[in-house]
Amino acid sequence: LIETKQIKKVYKMGNIDVNALRGVNLNIEEGEFIAIMGPSGSGKSTLMHILGCLDTPTSGTYLFRGREVQDLSEDELANTRNREVGFVFQTFNLLPRMKAFENVELPLMYSGGRAAAIRKRALDVLERVGLEDRVNHRPTELSGGERQRVAIARALVNNPKLVLADEPTGNLDSKTGHEIMELFRSLHKEGRTLIAVTHDPEISEYADRIVKIRDGIIID
Amino acid sequence: LIETKQIKKVYKMGNIDVNALRGVNLNIEEGEFIAIMGPSGSGKSTLMHILGCLDTPTSGTYLFRGREVQDLSEDELANTRNREVGFVFQTFNLLPRMKAFENVELPLMYSGGRAAAIRKRALDVLERVGLEDRVNHRPTELSGGERQRVAIARALVNNPKLVLADEPTGNLDSKTGHEIMELFRSLHKEGRTLIAVTHDPEISEYADRIVKIRDGIIID
Ligand SMILES: Nc1ncnc2c1ncn2[C@@H]1O[C@H](COP(=O)(O)OP(=O)(O)OP(=O)(O)O)[C@@H](O)[C@H]1O
Ligand SMILES: Nc1ncnc2c1ncn2[C@@H]1O[C@H](COP(=O)(O)OP(=O)(O)OP(=O)(O)O)[C@@H](O)[C@H]1O
Ligand SMILES: [Mg+2]
Ligand SMILES: [Mg+2]
């Protein structure tokens, strides 16, 4: 499904270069559950944004289903992002003026569809993350772990084949984190591909394999 | 140092009342290291904001050093917040247009003092959290765990007697989280009082005691 060769990402800050990724080679089969682990600042979120077609590498190649992502048209990219990939951001990225269910409905608005069906789907997935009593709260009216779960729900609402989750249980107590793990496990059993940046041992122990990153390269 | 009686916090949303805290009684001695644990949405951050004088309860009393916080003048409250309390927010609350060192200098600006001394103090505490190479980055140019550490540095820059940390290692890998724990341990040995909301067993195991919250009340 995913094949990257020598992915580099350089951030230029005045006369300083920050080498966030220094040549990442990654092969991920469809249906795998991968845990990405590594120190703070080692390049995990940068890599996830590139894998999710939300950012482009400075150099290197990224084949998604055998096609070079950097050659895709704007339409094809947008389609991949909206239909194929569900992204849980480390900082949630919820829209502050929208209620929880409106935030979760948003990805469904692009594919057309009846409003009632969209509403039902959003409420169903919010229930799956335990937020049925919080659907009308805006992000500022939610706890940290509740915002995290809205972000997870939004990533799943479009039934994506590839789920990219950047530290999905960082703000959750162990019981709620376990429930999210169970949700990911059932998604995996349905045949989806999951890539989770995590330092949660429960997630890394369930994963098919662990990819370790340090200083912008994969080690081991 | 801290004594609360029957603290309640009710959020009104239209015709619905959200009872975030339903009568919290807490006694904390100076020099204690307390871990607060509980499920997502149970009221931990709400309680922390009240303890840090950043929010007021709907009812109940809060004595800080024997004085009712709700009777303090605006000046006395501001003084307590700036000089006595260091608060690490669960969502960091960094100013996006300021560099890391400028964010950390901010609490020192209120107490007057030479610019050179303020700069040095900010850089010292950023070094203590491992960010000496990131001091000129703005929050959007930092990883999640780096932002969390800037928030920690900013909370400590004023040498507060009371440190309130709301999930301070949620975005950190185990090694970096351990370094933060060691920093908290040394602060504690210096005689400071620390209250940390956490689901990190390393922090809860070091704590003098664990306060458990569920549905807005303390249990056990
Ligand atoms: N402004 C608000 N209006 C309405 N409800 C709110 C508001 N702020 C918080 N809440 C609700 O109050 C409850 C307690 O929130 P709080 O942030 O204290 O939880 P928490 O224990 O810190 O959770 P977490 O571990 O997920 O951070 C939550 O269920 C939340 O939805
Ligand atoms: N826009 C930017 N400009 C400059 N440097 C950046 C920028 N964005 C990220 N960085 C740097 O790139 C490095 C990698 O960042 P990244 O967010 O990928 O780390 P991470 O592994 O996800 O860390 P964490 O576990 O703390 O979330 C960090 O050291 C960060 O400071
Ligand atoms: Mg990250
Ligand atoms: Mg909280």
PDB file of N, CA, C and O in Angstrom, chain A residues 13 16 18 38-42 44-45 90-92 134 136-138 141 143-147 149 167 169-176 199 214, chain B residues 13 16 18 38-42 44-45 90-92 134 136-138 141 143-147 149 167 169-176 199 214:
ATOM      1  N   MET A  13      14.863  27.722   8.498  1.00  0.00           N
ATOM      2  CA  MET A  13      14.545  28.817   9.408  1.00  0.00           C
ATOM      3  C   MET A  13      15.675  29.815   9.310  1.00  0.00           C
ATOM      4  O   MET A  13      16.702  29.651   9.956  1.00  0.00           O
ATOM      5  N   ILE A  16      19.299  28.560   9.253  1.00  0.00           N
ATOM      6  CA  ILE A  16      19.416  27.242   9.877  1.00  0.00           C
ATOM      7  C   ILE A  16      18.522  26.255   9.134  1.00  0.00           C
ATOM      8  O   ILE A  16      17.404  26.577   8.755  1.00  0.00           O
ATOM      9  N   VAL A  18      16.571  22.705   9.634  1.00  0.00           N
ATOM     10  CA  VAL A  18      16.172  21.662  10.574  1.00  0.00           C
ATOM     11  C   VAL A  18      15.871  20.408   9.758  1.00  0.00           C
ATOM     12  O   VAL A  18      14.939  20.390   8.951  1.00  0.00           O
ATOM     13  N   GLY A  38       9.231   6.681  19.032  1.00  0.00           N
ATOM     14  CA  GLY A  38      10.495   7.396  19.001  1.00  0.00           C
ATOM     15  C   GLY A  38      10.439   8.610  19.894  1.00  0.00           C
ATOM     16  O   GLY A  38       9.362   9.025  20.324  1.00  0.00           O
ATOM     17  N   PRO A  39      11.608   9.194  20.176  1.00  0.00           N
ATOM     18  CA  PRO A  39      11.642  10.336  21.092  1.00  0.00           C
ATOM     19  C   PRO A  39      10.887  11.547  20.560  1.00  0.00           C
ATOM     20  O   PRO A  39      10.619  11.682  19.356  1.00  0.00           O
ATOM     21  N   SER A  40      10.564  12.427  21.491  1.00  0.00           N
ATOM     22  CA  SER A  40       9.950  13.704  21.140  1.00  0.00           C
ATOM     23  C   SER A  40      10.871  14.439  20.167  1.00  0.00           C
ATOM     24  O   SER A  40      12.075  14.540  20.395  1.00  0.00           O
ATOM     25  N   GLY A  41      10.300  14.938  19.066  1.00  0.00           N
ATOM     26  CA  GLY A  41      11.085  15.693  18.091  1.00  0.00           C
ATOM     27  C   GLY A  41      11.819  14.845  17.070  1.00  0.00           C
ATOM     28  O   GLY A  41      12.572  15.375  16.257  1.00  0.00           O
ATOM     29  N   SER A  42      11.576  13.545  17.042  1.00  0.00           N
ATOM     30  CA  SER A  42      12.346  12.672  16.145  1.00  0.00           C
ATOM     31  C   SER A  42      11.778  12.617  14.727  1.00  0.00           C
ATOM     32  O   SER A  42      12.386  11.997  13.866  1.00  0.00           O
ATOM     33  N   LYS A  44       8.225  11.953  13.863  1.00  0.00           N
ATOM     34  CA  LYS A  44       7.057  11.081  13.689  1.00  0.00           C
ATOM     35  C   LYS A  44       5.875  11.824  13.041  1.00  0.00           C
ATOM     36  O   LYS A  44       5.292  11.337  12.058  1.00  0.00           O
ATOM     37  N   SER A  45       5.515  12.978  13.592  1.00  0.00           N
ATOM     38  CA  SER A  45       4.365  13.707  13.029  1.00  0.00           C
ATOM     39  C   SER A  45       4.666  14.196  11.621  1.00  0.00           C
ATOM     40  O   SER A  45       3.786  14.212  10.762  1.00  0.00           O
ATOM     41  N   GLN A  90      -2.299  15.017  16.265  1.00  0.00           N
ATOM     42  CA  GLN A  90      -1.787  15.065  17.636  1.00  0.00           C
ATOM     43  C   GLN A  90      -2.397  16.241  18.405  1.00  0.00           C
ATOM     44  O   GLN A  90      -2.611  16.161  19.611  1.00  0.00           O
ATOM     45  N   THR A  91      -2.689  17.326  17.689  1.00  0.00           N
ATOM     46  CA  THR A  91      -3.301  18.474  18.356  1.00  0.00           C
ATOM     47  C   THR A  91      -4.754  18.658  17.939  1.00  0.00           C
ATOM     48  O   THR A  91      -5.292  19.761  17.993  1.00  0.00           O
ATOM     49  N   PHE A  92      -5.391  17.567  17.492  1.00  0.00           N
ATOM     50  CA  PHE A  92      -6.826  17.462  17.266  1.00  0.00           C
ATOM     51  C   PHE A  92      -7.332  18.302  16.087  1.00  0.00           C
ATOM     52  O   PHE A  92      -8.064  17.818  15.254  1.00  0.00           O
ATOM     53  N   ARG A 134     -22.091  14.164  24.655  1.00  0.00           N
ATOM     54  CA  ARG A 134     -21.310  15.392  24.470  1.00  0.00           C
ATOM     55  C   ARG A 134     -21.422  15.935  23.048  1.00  0.00           C
ATOM     56  O   ARG A 134     -20.649  16.811  22.662  1.00  0.00           O
ATOM     57  N   ASN A 136     -23.282  17.937  21.440  1.00  0.00           N
ATOM     58  CA  ASN A 136     -23.576  19.354  21.209  1.00  0.00           C
ATOM     59  C   ASN A 136     -22.545  20.297  21.799  1.00  0.00           C
ATOM     60  O   ASN A 136     -22.675  21.519  21.690  1.00  0.00           O
ATOM     61  N   HIS A 137     -21.522  19.763  22.448  1.00  0.00           N
ATOM     62  CA  HIS A 137     -20.496  20.618  23.044  1.00  0.00           C
ATOM     63  C   HIS A 137     -19.518  21.088  21.980  1.00  0.00           C
ATOM     64  O   HIS A 137     -19.140  20.327  21.086  1.00  0.00           O
ATOM     65  N   ARG A 138     -19.083  22.333  22.103  1.00  0.00           N
ATOM     66  CA  ARG A 138     -18.015  22.816  21.239  1.00  0.00           C
ATOM     67  C   ARG A 138     -16.678  22.425  21.880  1.00  0.00           C
ATOM     68  O   ARG A 138     -16.616  22.069  23.051  1.00  0.00           O
ATOM     69  N   GLU A 141     -15.826  23.447  25.275  1.00  0.00           N
ATOM     70  CA  GLU A 141     -16.725  22.916  26.309  1.00  0.00           C
ATOM     71  C   GLU A 141     -16.496  21.427  26.523  1.00  0.00           C
ATOM     72  O   GLU A 141     -17.332  20.719  27.074  1.00  0.00           O
ATOM     73  N   SER A 143     -13.563  18.250  27.623  1.00  0.00           N
ATOM     74  CA  SER A 143     -12.278  17.956  28.258  1.00  0.00           C
ATOM     75  C   SER A 143     -11.250  17.564  27.196  1.00  0.00           C
ATOM     76  O   SER A 143     -11.594  17.313  26.035  1.00  0.00           O
ATOM     77  N   GLY A 144      -9.974  17.522  27.601  1.00  0.00           N
ATOM     78  CA  GLY A 144      -8.905  17.175  26.662  1.00  0.00           C
ATOM     79  C   GLY A 144      -9.112  15.820  26.013  1.00  0.00           C
ATOM     80  O   GLY A 144      -8.980  15.648  24.797  1.00  0.00           O
ATOM     81  N   GLY A 145      -9.468  14.856  26.825  1.00  0.00           N
ATOM     82  CA  GLY A 145      -9.689  13.506  26.289  1.00  0.00           C
ATOM     83  C   GLY A 145     -10.938  13.424  25.425  1.00  0.00           C
ATOM     84  O   GLY A 145     -11.024  12.598  24.520  1.00  0.00           O
ATOM     85  N   GLU A 146     -11.919  14.266  25.711  1.00  0.00           N
ATOM     86  CA  GLU A 146     -13.129  14.297  24.879  1.00  0.00           C
ATOM     87  C   GLU A 146     -12.802  14.903  23.515  1.00  0.00           C
ATOM     88  O   GLU A 146     -13.269  14.427  22.477  1.00  0.00           O
ATOM     89  N   ARG A 147     -11.982  15.957  23.501  1.00  0.00           N
ATOM     90  CA  ARG A 147     -11.580  16.531  22.211  1.00  0.00           C
ATOM     91  C   ARG A 147     -10.814  15.505  21.391  1.00  0.00           C
ATOM     92  O   ARG A 147     -10.988  15.389  20.174  1.00  0.00           O
ATOM     93  N   ARG A 149     -11.152  12.361  21.459  1.00  0.00           N
ATOM     94  CA  ARG A 149     -12.066  11.356  20.916  1.00  0.00           C
ATOM     95  C   ARG A 149     -12.931  11.909  19.775  1.00  0.00           C
ATOM     96  O   ARG A 149     -13.319  11.192  18.876  1.00  0.00           O
ATOM     97  N   GLU A 167      -0.591   9.757  18.069  1.00  0.00           N
ATOM     98  CA  GLU A 167      -0.712   9.720  19.535  1.00  0.00           C
ATOM     99  C   GLU A 167      -2.180   9.799  19.979  1.00  0.00           C
ATOM    100  O   GLU A 167      -2.568  10.702  20.718  1.00  0.00           O
ATOM    101  N   THR A 169      -4.020   8.208  22.098  1.00  0.00           N
ATOM    102  CA  THR A 169      -4.475   8.019  23.486  1.00  0.00           C
ATOM    103  C   THR A 169      -3.675   8.868  24.471  1.00  0.00           C
ATOM    104  O   THR A 169      -3.753   8.663  25.683  1.00  0.00           O
ATOM    105  N   GLY A 170      -2.931   9.847  23.958  1.00  0.00           N
ATOM    106  CA  GLY A 170      -2.056  10.662  24.808  1.00  0.00           C
ATOM    107  C   GLY A 170      -2.784  11.374  25.934  1.00  0.00           C
ATOM    108  O   GLY A 170      -2.214  11.648  26.983  1.00  0.00           O
ATOM    109  N   ASN A 171      -4.049  11.714  25.716  1.00  0.00           N
ATOM    110  CA  ASN A 171      -4.804  12.461  26.725  1.00  0.00           C
ATOM    111  C   ASN A 171      -5.844  11.609  27.423  1.00  0.00           C
ATOM    112  O   ASN A 171      -6.755  12.144  28.060  1.00  0.00           O
ATOM    113  N   LEU A 172      -5.731  10.296  27.301  1.00  0.00           N
ATOM    114  CA  LEU A 172      -6.780   9.438  27.854  1.00  0.00           C
ATOM    115  C   LEU A 172      -6.281   8.617  29.028  1.00  0.00           C
ATOM    116  O   LEU A 172      -5.142   8.151  29.042  1.00  0.00           O
ATOM    117  N   ASP A 173      -7.158   8.435  30.001  1.00  0.00           N
ATOM    118  CA  ASP A 173      -6.867   7.534  31.110  1.00  0.00           C
ATOM    119  C   ASP A 173      -6.806   6.101  30.574  1.00  0.00           C
ATOM    120  O   ASP A 173      -7.234   5.831  29.443  1.00  0.00           O
ATOM    121  N   SER A 174      -6.313   5.191  31.370  1.00  0.00           N
ATOM    122  CA  SER A 174      -6.045   3.854  30.823  1.00  0.00           C
ATOM    123  C   SER A 174      -7.325   3.144  30.380  1.00  0.00           C
ATOM    124  O   SER A 174      -7.323   2.432  29.376  1.00  0.00           O
ATOM    125  N   LYS A 175      -8.432   3.350  31.084  1.00  0.00           N
ATOM    126  CA  LYS A 175      -9.658   2.636  30.709  1.00  0.00           C
ATOM    127  C   LYS A 175     -10.197   3.151  29.379  1.00  0.00           C
ATOM    128  O   LYS A 175     -10.509   2.376  28.469  1.00  0.00           O
ATOM    129  N   THR A 176     -10.283   4.487  29.244  1.00  0.00           N
ATOM    130  CA  THR A 176     -10.777   5.053  27.985  1.00  0.00           C
ATOM    131  C   THR A 176      -9.796   4.741  26.859  1.00  0.00           C
ATOM    132  O   THR A 176     -10.213   4.443  25.725  1.00  0.00           O
ATOM    133  N   HIS A 199       3.193   6.174  22.344  1.00  0.00           N
ATOM    134  CA  HIS A 199       4.097   5.617  23.351  1.00  0.00           C
ATOM    135  C   HIS A 199       3.296   4.789  24.351  1.00  0.00           C
ATOM    136  O   HIS A 199       3.745   4.539  25.455  1.00  0.00           O
ATOM    137  N   ARG A 214      14.450   7.737  15.154  1.00  0.00           N
ATOM    138  CA  ARG A 214      15.305   8.566  16.012  1.00  0.00           C
ATOM    139  C   ARG A 214      15.990   9.574  15.102  1.00  0.00           C
ATOM    140  O   ARG A 214      16.529   9.199  14.069  1.00  0.00           O
TER     141      ARG A 214
ATOM    142  N   MET B  13     -25.619  24.876  29.803  1.00  0.00           N
ATOM    143  CA  MET B  13     -25.682  24.896  28.340  1.00  0.00           C
ATOM    144  C   MET B  13     -27.153  24.877  27.965  1.00  0.00           C
ATOM    145  O   MET B  13     -27.773  23.819  27.930  1.00  0.00           O
ATOM    146  N   ILE B  16     -29.591  22.569  29.779  1.00  0.00           N
ATOM    147  CA  ILE B  16     -28.888  21.431  30.374  1.00  0.00           C
ATOM    148  C   ILE B  16     -27.836  21.944  31.353  1.00  0.00           C
ATOM    149  O   ILE B  16     -27.153  22.930  31.083  1.00  0.00           O
ATOM    150  N   VAL B  18     -24.343  20.826  33.144  1.00  0.00           N
ATOM    151  CA  VAL B  18     -23.279  19.830  33.211  1.00  0.00           C
ATOM    152  C   VAL B  18     -22.608  19.981  34.572  1.00  0.00           C
ATOM    153  O   VAL B  18     -22.011  21.016  34.871  1.00  0.00           O
ATOM    154  N   GLY B  38      -8.116   9.856  37.066  1.00  0.00           N
ATOM    155  CA  GLY B  38      -9.539   9.609  36.871  1.00  0.00           C
ATOM    156  C   GLY B  38      -9.870   9.572  35.400  1.00  0.00           C
ATOM    157  O   GLY B  38      -9.073   9.990  34.567  1.00  0.00           O
ATOM    158  N   PRO B  39     -11.063   9.083  35.062  1.00  0.00           N
ATOM    159  CA  PRO B  39     -11.440   8.928  33.656  1.00  0.00           C
ATOM    160  C   PRO B  39     -11.524  10.263  32.920  1.00  0.00           C
ATOM    161  O   PRO B  39     -11.653  11.338  33.528  1.00  0.00           O
ATOM    162  N   SER B  40     -11.445  10.185  31.604  1.00  0.00           N
ATOM    163  CA  SER B  40     -11.641  11.350  30.763  1.00  0.00           C
ATOM    164  C   SER B  40     -13.010  11.966  31.064  1.00  0.00           C
ATOM    165  O   SER B  40     -14.016  11.260  31.123  1.00  0.00           O
ATOM    166  N   GLY B  41     -13.042  13.265  31.275  1.00  0.00           N
ATOM    167  CA  GLY B  41     -14.295  13.966  31.530  1.00  0.00           C
ATOM    168  C   GLY B  41     -14.745  13.955  32.980  1.00  0.00           C
ATOM    169  O   GLY B  41     -15.831  14.430  33.293  1.00  0.00           O
ATOM    170  N   SER B  42     -13.926  13.466  33.889  1.00  0.00           N
ATOM    171  CA  SER B  42     -14.351  13.323  35.287  1.00  0.00           C
ATOM    172  C   SER B  42     -14.201  14.609  36.100  1.00  0.00           C
ATOM    173  O   SER B  42     -14.625  14.642  37.255  1.00  0.00           O
ATOM    174  N   LYS B  44     -11.089  16.652  36.257  1.00  0.00           N
ATOM    175  CA  LYS B  44      -9.726  16.942  36.731  1.00  0.00           C
ATOM    176  C   LYS B  44      -9.252  18.339  36.319  1.00  0.00           C
ATOM    177  O   LYS B  44      -8.770  19.105  37.151  1.00  0.00           O
ATOM    178  N   SER B  45      -9.382  18.666  35.037  1.00  0.00           N
ATOM    179  CA  SER B  45      -8.913  19.988  34.589  1.00  0.00           C
ATOM    180  C   SER B  45      -9.743  21.101  35.208  1.00  0.00           C
ATOM    181  O   SER B  45      -9.224  22.175  35.532  1.00  0.00           O
ATOM    182  N   GLN B  90      -3.167  21.502  29.965  1.00  0.00           N
ATOM    183  CA  GLN B  90      -3.294  20.269  29.186  1.00  0.00           C
ATOM    184  C   GLN B  90      -3.175  20.560  27.689  1.00  0.00           C
ATOM    185  O   GLN B  90      -2.681  19.745  26.925  1.00  0.00           O
ATOM    186  N   THR B  91      -3.630  21.747  27.283  1.00  0.00           N
ATOM    187  CA  THR B  91      -3.510  22.106  25.875  1.00  0.00           C
ATOM    188  C   THR B  91      -2.467  23.210  25.653  1.00  0.00           C
ATOM    189  O   THR B  91      -2.534  23.955  24.691  1.00  0.00           O
ATOM    190  N   PHE B  92      -1.519  23.311  26.575  1.00  0.00           N
ATOM    191  CA  PHE B  92      -0.311  24.131  26.451  1.00  0.00           C
ATOM    192  C   PHE B  92      -0.580  25.646  26.469  1.00  0.00           C
ATOM    193  O   PHE B  92       0.073  26.376  27.179  1.00  0.00           O
ATOM    194  N   ARG B 134      15.880  24.588  20.450  1.00  0.00           N
ATOM    195  CA  ARG B 134      14.583  24.939  19.861  1.00  0.00           C
ATOM    196  C   ARG B 134      14.064  26.292  20.352  1.00  0.00           C
ATOM    197  O   ARG B 134      12.897  26.620  20.157  1.00  0.00           O
ATOM    198  N   ASN B 136      14.275  29.305  19.458  1.00  0.00           N
ATOM    199  CA  ASN B 136      13.773  30.306  18.511  1.00  0.00           C
ATOM    200  C   ASN B 136      12.590  29.817  17.695  1.00  0.00           C
ATOM    201  O   ASN B 136      12.082  30.547  16.842  1.00  0.00           O
ATOM    202  N   HIS B 137      12.147  28.585  17.923  1.00  0.00           N
ATOM    203  CA  HIS B 137      11.014  28.062  17.174  1.00  0.00           C
ATOM    204  C   HIS B 137       9.714  28.592  17.739  1.00  0.00           C
ATOM    205  O   HIS B 137       9.543  28.683  18.953  1.00  0.00           O
ATOM    206  N   ARG B 138       8.768  28.908  16.854  1.00  0.00           N
ATOM    207  CA  ARG B 138       7.416  29.246  17.307  1.00  0.00           C
ATOM    208  C   ARG B 138       6.639  27.945  17.514  1.00  0.00           C
ATOM    209  O   ARG B 138       7.047  26.892  17.019  1.00  0.00           O
ATOM    210  N   GLU B 141       6.265  25.533  14.805  1.00  0.00           N
ATOM    211  CA  GLU B 141       7.519  24.956  14.309  1.00  0.00           C
ATOM    212  C   GLU B 141       8.088  23.964  15.312  1.00  0.00           C
ATOM    213  O   GLU B 141       9.274  23.629  15.277  1.00  0.00           O
ATOM    214  N   SER B 143       7.439  20.211  17.652  1.00  0.00           N
ATOM    215  CA  SER B 143       6.656  18.977  17.759  1.00  0.00           C
ATOM    216  C   SER B 143       5.727  19.075  18.969  1.00  0.00           C
ATOM    217  O   SER B 143       5.867  19.955  19.819  1.00  0.00           O
ATOM    218  N   GLY B 144       4.771  18.131  19.047  1.00  0.00           N
ATOM    219  CA  GLY B 144       3.819  18.132  20.157  1.00  0.00           C
ATOM    220  C   GLY B 144       4.502  18.068  21.512  1.00  0.00           C
ATOM    221  O   GLY B 144       4.180  18.814  22.442  1.00  0.00           O
ATOM    222  N   GLY B 145       5.468  17.182  21.619  1.00  0.00           N
ATOM    223  CA  GLY B 145       6.177  17.039  22.883  1.00  0.00           C
ATOM    224  C   GLY B 145       7.071  18.243  23.182  1.00  0.00           C
ATOM    225  O   GLY B 145       7.333  18.551  24.358  1.00  0.00           O
ATOM    226  N   GLU B 146       7.544  18.917  22.165  1.00  0.00           N
ATOM    227  CA  GLU B 146       8.352  20.129  22.388  1.00  0.00           C
ATOM    228  C   GLU B 146       7.457  21.252  22.893  1.00  0.00           C
ATOM    229  O   GLU B 146       7.849  22.011  23.794  1.00  0.00           O
ATOM    230  N   ARG B 147       6.242  21.369  22.331  1.00  0.00           N
ATOM    231  CA  ARG B 147       5.307  22.387  22.833  1.00  0.00           C
ATOM    232  C   ARG B 147       4.963  22.116  24.296  1.00  0.00           C
ATOM    233  O   ARG B 147       4.877  23.033  25.121  1.00  0.00           O
ATOM    234  N   ARG B 149       6.810  20.727  26.474  1.00  0.00           N
ATOM    235  CA  ARG B 149       7.938  21.095  27.323  1.00  0.00           C
ATOM    236  C   ARG B 149       8.116  22.607  27.434  1.00  0.00           C
ATOM    237  O   ARG B 149       8.583  23.113  28.441  1.00  0.00           O
ATOM    238  N   GLU B 167      -1.609  16.832  33.060  1.00  0.00           N
ATOM    239  CA  GLU B 167      -1.130  15.805  32.130  1.00  0.00           C
ATOM    240  C   GLU B 167       0.167  16.244  31.444  1.00  0.00           C
ATOM    241  O   GLU B 167       0.230  16.335  30.222  1.00  0.00           O
ATOM    242  N   THR B 169       2.999  14.820  30.800  1.00  0.00           N
ATOM    243  CA  THR B 169       3.804  13.929  29.954  1.00  0.00           C
ATOM    244  C   THR B 169       2.959  13.226  28.897  1.00  0.00           C
ATOM    245  O   THR B 169       3.420  12.284  28.259  1.00  0.00           O
ATOM    246  N   GLY B 170       1.715  13.704  28.697  1.00  0.00           N
ATOM    247  CA  GLY B 170       0.797  13.039  27.759  1.00  0.00           C
ATOM    248  C   GLY B 170       1.340  12.922  26.337  1.00  0.00           C
ATOM    249  O   GLY B 170       0.985  12.014  25.604  1.00  0.00           O
ATOM    250  N   ASN B 171       2.180  13.860  25.926  1.00  0.00           N
ATOM    251  CA  ASN B 171       2.695  13.860  24.559  1.00  0.00           C
ATOM    252  C   ASN B 171       4.154  13.449  24.480  1.00  0.00           C
ATOM    253  O   ASN B 171       4.802  13.679  23.464  1.00  0.00           O
ATOM    254  N   LEU B 172       4.665  12.839  25.542  1.00  0.00           N
ATOM    255  CA  LEU B 172       6.093  12.538  25.575  1.00  0.00           C
ATOM    256  C   LEU B 172       6.362  11.042  25.535  1.00  0.00           C
ATOM    257  O   LEU B 172       5.640  10.248  26.143  1.00  0.00           O
ATOM    258  N   ASP B 173       7.418  10.662  24.830  1.00  0.00           N
ATOM    259  CA  ASP B 173       7.886   9.275  24.857  1.00  0.00           C
ATOM    260  C   ASP B 173       8.394   8.962  26.262  1.00  0.00           C
ATOM    261  O   ASP B 173       8.609   9.866  27.071  1.00  0.00           O
ATOM    262  N   SER B 174       8.610   7.700  26.538  1.00  0.00           N
ATOM    263  CA  SER B 174       8.909   7.333  27.929  1.00  0.00           C
ATOM    264  C   SER B 174      10.227   7.935  28.423  1.00  0.00           C
ATOM    265  O   SER B 174      10.320   8.352  29.580  1.00  0.00           O
ATOM    266  N   LYS B 175      11.220   8.050  27.556  1.00  0.00           N
ATOM    267  CA  LYS B 175      12.507   8.588  28.026  1.00  0.00           C
ATOM    268  C   LYS B 175      12.391  10.075  28.360  1.00  0.00           C
ATOM    269  O   LYS B 175      12.810  10.524  29.432  1.00  0.00           O
ATOM    270  N   THR B 176      11.785  10.844  27.455  1.00  0.00           N
ATOM    271  CA  THR B 176      11.611  12.278  27.733  1.00  0.00           C
ATOM    272  C   THR B 176      10.676  12.473  28.919  1.00  0.00           C
ATOM    273  O   THR B 176      10.889  13.364  29.763  1.00  0.00           O
ATOM    274  N   HIS B 199      -2.010  10.152  33.870  1.00  0.00           N
ATOM    275  CA  HIS B 199      -2.275   8.717  33.855  1.00  0.00           C
ATOM    276  C   HIS B 199      -0.953   7.975  33.637  1.00  0.00           C
ATOM    277  O   HIS B 199      -0.938   6.828  33.233  1.00  0.00           O
ATOM    278  N   ARG B 214     -13.960  10.667  40.037  1.00  0.00           N
ATOM    279  CA  ARG B 214     -14.872  10.020  39.083  1.00  0.00           C
ATOM    280  C   ARG B 214     -16.156  10.837  39.102  1.00  0.00           C
ATOM    281  O   ARG B 214     -16.677  11.149  40.171  1.00  0.00           O
TER     282      ARG B 214
END
